[in-house]
mmCIF file of C-alpha atoms and ligand atoms in Angstrom:
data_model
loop_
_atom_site.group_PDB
_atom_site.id
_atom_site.type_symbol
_atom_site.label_atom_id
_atom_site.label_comp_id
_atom_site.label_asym_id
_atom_site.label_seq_id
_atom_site.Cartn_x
_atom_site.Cartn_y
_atom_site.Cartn_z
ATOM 1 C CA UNK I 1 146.360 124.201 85.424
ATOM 2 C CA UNK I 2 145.488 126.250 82.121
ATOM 3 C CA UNK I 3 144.130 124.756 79.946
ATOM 4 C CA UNK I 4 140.692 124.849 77.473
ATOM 5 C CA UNK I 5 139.593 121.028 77.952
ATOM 6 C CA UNK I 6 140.465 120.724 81.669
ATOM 7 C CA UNK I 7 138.594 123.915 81.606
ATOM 8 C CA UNK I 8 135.470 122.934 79.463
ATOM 9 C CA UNK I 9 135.125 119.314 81.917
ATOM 10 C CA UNK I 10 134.812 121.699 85.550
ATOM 11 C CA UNK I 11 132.135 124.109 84.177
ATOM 12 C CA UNK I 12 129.905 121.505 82.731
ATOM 13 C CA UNK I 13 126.998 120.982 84.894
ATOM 14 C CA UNK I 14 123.985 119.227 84.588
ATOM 15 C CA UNK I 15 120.865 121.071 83.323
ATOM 16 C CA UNK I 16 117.643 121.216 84.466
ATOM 17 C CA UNK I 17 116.180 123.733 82.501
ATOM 18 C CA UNK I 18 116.256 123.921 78.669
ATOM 19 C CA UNK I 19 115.236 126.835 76.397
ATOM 20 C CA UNK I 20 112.663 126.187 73.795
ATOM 21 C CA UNK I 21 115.250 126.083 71.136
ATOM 22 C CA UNK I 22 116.130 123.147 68.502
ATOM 23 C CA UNK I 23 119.590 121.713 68.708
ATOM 24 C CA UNK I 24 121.622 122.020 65.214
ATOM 25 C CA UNK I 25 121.957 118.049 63.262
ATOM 26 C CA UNK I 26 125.381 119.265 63.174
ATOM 27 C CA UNK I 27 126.241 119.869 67.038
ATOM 28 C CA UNK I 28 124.020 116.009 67.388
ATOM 29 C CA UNK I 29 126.467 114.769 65.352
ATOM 30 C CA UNK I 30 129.723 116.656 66.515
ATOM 31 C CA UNK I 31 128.078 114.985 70.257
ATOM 32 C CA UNK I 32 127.292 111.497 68.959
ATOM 33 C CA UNK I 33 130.978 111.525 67.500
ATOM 34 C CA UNK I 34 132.383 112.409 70.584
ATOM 35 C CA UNK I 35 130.789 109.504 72.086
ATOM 36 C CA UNK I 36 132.593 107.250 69.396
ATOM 37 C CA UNK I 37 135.939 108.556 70.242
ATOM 38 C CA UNK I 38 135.315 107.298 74.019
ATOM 39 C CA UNK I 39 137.347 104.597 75.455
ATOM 40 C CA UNK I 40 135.660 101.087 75.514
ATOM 41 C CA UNK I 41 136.672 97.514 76.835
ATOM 42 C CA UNK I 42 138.572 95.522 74.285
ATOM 43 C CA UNK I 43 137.919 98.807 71.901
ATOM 44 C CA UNK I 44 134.679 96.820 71.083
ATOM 45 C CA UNK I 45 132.636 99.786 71.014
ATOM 46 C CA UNK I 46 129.691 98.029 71.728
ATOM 47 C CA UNK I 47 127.467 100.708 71.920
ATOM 48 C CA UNK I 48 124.352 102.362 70.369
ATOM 49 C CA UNK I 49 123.217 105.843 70.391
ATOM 50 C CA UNK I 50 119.061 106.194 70.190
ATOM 51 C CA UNK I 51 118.722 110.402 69.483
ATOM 52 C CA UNK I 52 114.752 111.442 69.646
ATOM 53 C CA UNK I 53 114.375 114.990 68.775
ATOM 54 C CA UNK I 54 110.549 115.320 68.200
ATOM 55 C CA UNK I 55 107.986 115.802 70.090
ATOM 56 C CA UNK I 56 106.189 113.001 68.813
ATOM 57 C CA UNK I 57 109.300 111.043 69.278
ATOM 58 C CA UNK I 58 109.124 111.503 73.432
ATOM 59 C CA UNK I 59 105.601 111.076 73.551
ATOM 60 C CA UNK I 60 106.459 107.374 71.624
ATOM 61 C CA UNK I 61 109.146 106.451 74.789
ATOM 62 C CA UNK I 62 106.756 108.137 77.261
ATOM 63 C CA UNK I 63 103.527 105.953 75.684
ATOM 64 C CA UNK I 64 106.355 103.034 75.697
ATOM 65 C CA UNK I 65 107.925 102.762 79.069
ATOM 66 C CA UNK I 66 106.567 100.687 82.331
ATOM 67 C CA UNK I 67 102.793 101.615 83.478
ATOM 68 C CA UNK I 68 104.883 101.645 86.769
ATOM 69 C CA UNK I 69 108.452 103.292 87.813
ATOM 70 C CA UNK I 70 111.097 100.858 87.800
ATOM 71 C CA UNK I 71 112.184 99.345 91.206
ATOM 72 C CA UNK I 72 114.887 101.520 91.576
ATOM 73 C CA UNK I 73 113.163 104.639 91.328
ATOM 74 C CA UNK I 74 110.545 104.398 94.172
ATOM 75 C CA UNK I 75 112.478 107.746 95.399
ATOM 76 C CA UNK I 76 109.854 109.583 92.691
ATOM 77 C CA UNK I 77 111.002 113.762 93.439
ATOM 78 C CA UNK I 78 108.117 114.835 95.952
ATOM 79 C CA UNK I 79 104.701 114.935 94.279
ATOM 80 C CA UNK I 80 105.913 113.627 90.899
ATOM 81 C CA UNK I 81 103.620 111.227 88.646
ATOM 82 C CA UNK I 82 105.434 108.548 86.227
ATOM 83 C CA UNK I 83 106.809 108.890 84.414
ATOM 84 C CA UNK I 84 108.689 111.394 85.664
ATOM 85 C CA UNK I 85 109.903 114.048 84.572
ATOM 86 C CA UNK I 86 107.262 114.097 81.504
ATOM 87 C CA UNK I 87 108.749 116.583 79.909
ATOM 88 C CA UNK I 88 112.196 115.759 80.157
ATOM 89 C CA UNK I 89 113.031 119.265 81.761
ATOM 90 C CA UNK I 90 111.924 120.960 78.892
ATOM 91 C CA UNK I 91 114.917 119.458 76.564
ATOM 92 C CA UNK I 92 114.598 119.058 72.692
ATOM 93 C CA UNK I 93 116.463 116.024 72.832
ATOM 94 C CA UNK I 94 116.633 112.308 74.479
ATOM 95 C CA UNK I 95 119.356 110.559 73.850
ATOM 96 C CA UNK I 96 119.372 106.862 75.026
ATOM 97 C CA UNK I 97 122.923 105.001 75.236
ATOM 98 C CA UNK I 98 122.289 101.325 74.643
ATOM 99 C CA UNK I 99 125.166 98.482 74.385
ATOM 100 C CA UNK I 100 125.186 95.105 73.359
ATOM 101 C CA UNK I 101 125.968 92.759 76.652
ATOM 102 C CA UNK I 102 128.109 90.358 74.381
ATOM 103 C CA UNK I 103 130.782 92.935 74.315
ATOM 104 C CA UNK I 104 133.509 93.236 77.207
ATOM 105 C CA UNK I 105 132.507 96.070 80.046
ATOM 106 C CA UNK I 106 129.859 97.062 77.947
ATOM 107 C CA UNK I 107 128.259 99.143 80.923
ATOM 108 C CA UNK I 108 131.725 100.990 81.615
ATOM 109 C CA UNK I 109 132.479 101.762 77.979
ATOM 110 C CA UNK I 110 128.518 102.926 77.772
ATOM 111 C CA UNK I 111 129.435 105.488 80.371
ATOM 112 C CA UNK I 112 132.500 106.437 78.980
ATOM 113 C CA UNK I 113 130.593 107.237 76.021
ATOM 114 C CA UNK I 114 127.757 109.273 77.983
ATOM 115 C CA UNK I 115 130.647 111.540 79.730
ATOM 116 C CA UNK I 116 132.160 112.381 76.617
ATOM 117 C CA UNK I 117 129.249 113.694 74.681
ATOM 118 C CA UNK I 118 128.248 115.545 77.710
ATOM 119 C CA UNK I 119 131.345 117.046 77.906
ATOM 120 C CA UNK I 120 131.371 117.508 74.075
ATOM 121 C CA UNK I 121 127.846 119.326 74.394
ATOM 122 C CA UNK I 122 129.007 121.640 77.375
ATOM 123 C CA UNK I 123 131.810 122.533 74.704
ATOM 124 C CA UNK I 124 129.304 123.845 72.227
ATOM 125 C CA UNK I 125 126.882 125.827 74.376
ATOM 126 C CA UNK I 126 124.397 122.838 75.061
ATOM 127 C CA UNK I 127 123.942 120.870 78.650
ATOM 128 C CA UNK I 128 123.271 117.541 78.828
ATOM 129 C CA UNK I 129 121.728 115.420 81.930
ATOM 130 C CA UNK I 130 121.403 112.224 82.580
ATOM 131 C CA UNK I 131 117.640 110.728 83.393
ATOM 132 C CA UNK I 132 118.091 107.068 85.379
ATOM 133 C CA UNK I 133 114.364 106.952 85.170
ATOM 134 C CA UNK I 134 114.595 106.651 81.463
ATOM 135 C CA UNK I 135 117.244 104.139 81.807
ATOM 136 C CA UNK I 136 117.645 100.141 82.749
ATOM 137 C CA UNK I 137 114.559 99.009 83.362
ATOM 138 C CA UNK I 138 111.951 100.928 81.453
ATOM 139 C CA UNK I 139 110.854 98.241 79.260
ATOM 140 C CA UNK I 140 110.847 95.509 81.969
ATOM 141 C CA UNK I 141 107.210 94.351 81.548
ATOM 142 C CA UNK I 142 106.411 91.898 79.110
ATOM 143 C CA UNK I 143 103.628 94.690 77.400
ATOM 144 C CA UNK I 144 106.378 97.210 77.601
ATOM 145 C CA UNK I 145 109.413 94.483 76.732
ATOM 146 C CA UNK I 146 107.875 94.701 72.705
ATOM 147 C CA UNK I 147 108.287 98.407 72.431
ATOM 148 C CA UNK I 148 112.017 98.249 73.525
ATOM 149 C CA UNK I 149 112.399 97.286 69.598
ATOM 150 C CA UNK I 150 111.211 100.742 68.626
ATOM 151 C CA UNK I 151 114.272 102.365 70.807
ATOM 152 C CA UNK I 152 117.155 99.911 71.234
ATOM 153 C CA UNK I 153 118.310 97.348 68.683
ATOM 154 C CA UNK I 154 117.781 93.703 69.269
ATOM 155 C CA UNK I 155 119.599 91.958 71.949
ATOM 156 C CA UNK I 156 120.920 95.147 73.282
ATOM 157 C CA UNK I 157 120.272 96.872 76.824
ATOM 158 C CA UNK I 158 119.083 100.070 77.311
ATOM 159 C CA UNK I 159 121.757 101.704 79.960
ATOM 160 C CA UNK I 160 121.267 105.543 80.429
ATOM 161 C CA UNK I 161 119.219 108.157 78.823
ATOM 162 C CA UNK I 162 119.927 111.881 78.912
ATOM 163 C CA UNK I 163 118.292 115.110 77.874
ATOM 164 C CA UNK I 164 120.103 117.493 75.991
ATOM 165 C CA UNK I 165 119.514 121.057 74.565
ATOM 166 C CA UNK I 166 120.352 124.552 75.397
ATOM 167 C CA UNK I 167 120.653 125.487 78.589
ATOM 168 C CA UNK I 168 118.592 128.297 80.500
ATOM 169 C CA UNK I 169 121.872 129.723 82.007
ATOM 170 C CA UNK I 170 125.180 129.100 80.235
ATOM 171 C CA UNK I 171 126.855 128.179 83.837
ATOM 172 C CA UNK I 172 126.119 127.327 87.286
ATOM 173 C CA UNK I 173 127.954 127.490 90.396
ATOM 174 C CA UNK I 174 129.151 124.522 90.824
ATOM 175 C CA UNK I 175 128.530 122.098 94.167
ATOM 176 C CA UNK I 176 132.226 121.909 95.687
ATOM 177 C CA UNK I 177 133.630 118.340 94.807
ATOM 178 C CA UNK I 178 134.323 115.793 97.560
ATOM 179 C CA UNK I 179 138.100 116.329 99.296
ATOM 180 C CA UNK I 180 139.691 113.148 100.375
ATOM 181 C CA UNK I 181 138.942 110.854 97.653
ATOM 182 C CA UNK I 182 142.431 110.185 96.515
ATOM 183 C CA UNK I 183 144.963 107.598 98.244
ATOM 184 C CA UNK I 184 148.344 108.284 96.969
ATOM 185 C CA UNK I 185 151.348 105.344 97.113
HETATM 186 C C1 LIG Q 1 124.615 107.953 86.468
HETATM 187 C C2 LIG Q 1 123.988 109.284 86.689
HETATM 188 C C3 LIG Q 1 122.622 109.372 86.831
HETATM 189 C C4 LIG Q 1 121.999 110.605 87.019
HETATM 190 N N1 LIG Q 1 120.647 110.671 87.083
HETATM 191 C C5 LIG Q 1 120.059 111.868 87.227
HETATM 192 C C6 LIG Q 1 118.650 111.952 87.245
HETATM 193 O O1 LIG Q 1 117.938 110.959 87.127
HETATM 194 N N2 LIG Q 1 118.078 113.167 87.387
HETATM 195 C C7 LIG Q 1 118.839 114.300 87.515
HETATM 196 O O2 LIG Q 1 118.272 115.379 87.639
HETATM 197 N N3 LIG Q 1 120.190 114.247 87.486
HETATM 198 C C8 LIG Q 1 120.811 113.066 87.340
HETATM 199 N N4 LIG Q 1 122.174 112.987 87.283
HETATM 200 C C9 LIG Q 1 122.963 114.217 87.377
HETATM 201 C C10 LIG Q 1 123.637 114.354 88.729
HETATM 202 O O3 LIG Q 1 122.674 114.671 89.720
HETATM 203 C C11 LIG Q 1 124.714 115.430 88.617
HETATM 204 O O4 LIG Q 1 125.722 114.969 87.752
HETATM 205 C C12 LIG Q 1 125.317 115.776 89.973
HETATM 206 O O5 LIG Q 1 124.366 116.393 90.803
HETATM 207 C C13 LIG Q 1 126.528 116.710 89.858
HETATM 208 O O6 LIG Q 1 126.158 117.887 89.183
HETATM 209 P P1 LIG Q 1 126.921 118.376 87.879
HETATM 210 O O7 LIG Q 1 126.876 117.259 86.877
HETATM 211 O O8 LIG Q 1 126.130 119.569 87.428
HETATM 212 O O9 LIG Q 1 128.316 118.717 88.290
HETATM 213 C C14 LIG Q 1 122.800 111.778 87.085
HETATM 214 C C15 LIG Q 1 124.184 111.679 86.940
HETATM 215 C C16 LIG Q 1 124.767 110.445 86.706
HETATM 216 C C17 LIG Q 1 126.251 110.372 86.502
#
């Protein structure tokens, strides 16, 4: 079917590959708004947006994460150090999505939020991808448990964190999707 959002949500893709190019305030904040229009349990909207877009700012999270990867990420990418990827692909911009547990399907609306401004970014010439190494479990450690405060606000959890800019190539062909995952009644 025809039409420009149905469009916009099948050519996104997931970058790996940023140009060395600043992203405008006003396209972070056309993104982070998108993420505030998402759908979310109850409509509690329990969730929190971290945006680093200095240099300084990723060498803070990469100083502040786990000396060590996270359990779930023993499958490091062949020959990689942590943390991995240290320079984010080359993107100007982290974003961390955070929510606060005390709110119903906090997780679900979290990722509701994360699609949306990564659709919302593929909209206005940017590509957004999301990092699980930079997500859960980064500040598990009791050394690394303190810095959390710098990045997420108190009593929230970090979920998903995703790098953001300009992409290298403005599309990608696109990895054929899955058949067979519907069931009709
Ligand atoms: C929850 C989640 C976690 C992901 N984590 C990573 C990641 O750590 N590194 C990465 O390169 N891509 C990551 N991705 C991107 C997927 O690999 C990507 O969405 C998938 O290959 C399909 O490609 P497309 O988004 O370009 O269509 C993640 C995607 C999701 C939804």
């Amino acid at each position: 079917m025809e039409n420009a959002v149905l469009q916009n949500m099948m050519t996104r893709f997931c970058c790996r590959k940023f140009k060395n190019a600043a992203v405008e305030r006003e396209k972070l904040e056309a993104i982070l708004e998108a993420g505030k229009y998402a759908a979310s349990g109850h409509n509690a909207q329990g969730w929190h947006f971290t945006v680093i877009t200095t240099e300084e700012g990723k060498q803070e999270l990469l100083d502040a994460v786990c000396p060590e990867p996270p359990e779930f990420q023993k499958l490091a990418p062949k020959g990689a150090t942590w943390p991995f990827p240290a320079d984010f692909f080359g993107a100007p911009v982290v974003i961390m999505i955070s929510y606060d547990p005390k709110c119903p399907w906090p997780d679900c609306s979290a990722y509701m939020a994360a699609a949306n401004m990564m659709n919302a970014a593929h909209a206005l010439g940017l590509s957004a991808c999301p990092l699980t190494v930079y997500s859960k479990d980064v500040f598990k450690t009791e050394e690394t448990a303190v810095n959390k405060a710098k990045f997420i606000p108190e009593g929230y959890q970090l979920y998903l964190s995703m790098v953001l800019g300009y992409p290298e190539v403005l599309t990608i062909a696109k990895s054929p999707r899955r058949a067979n995952v519907e069931t009709w009644l």
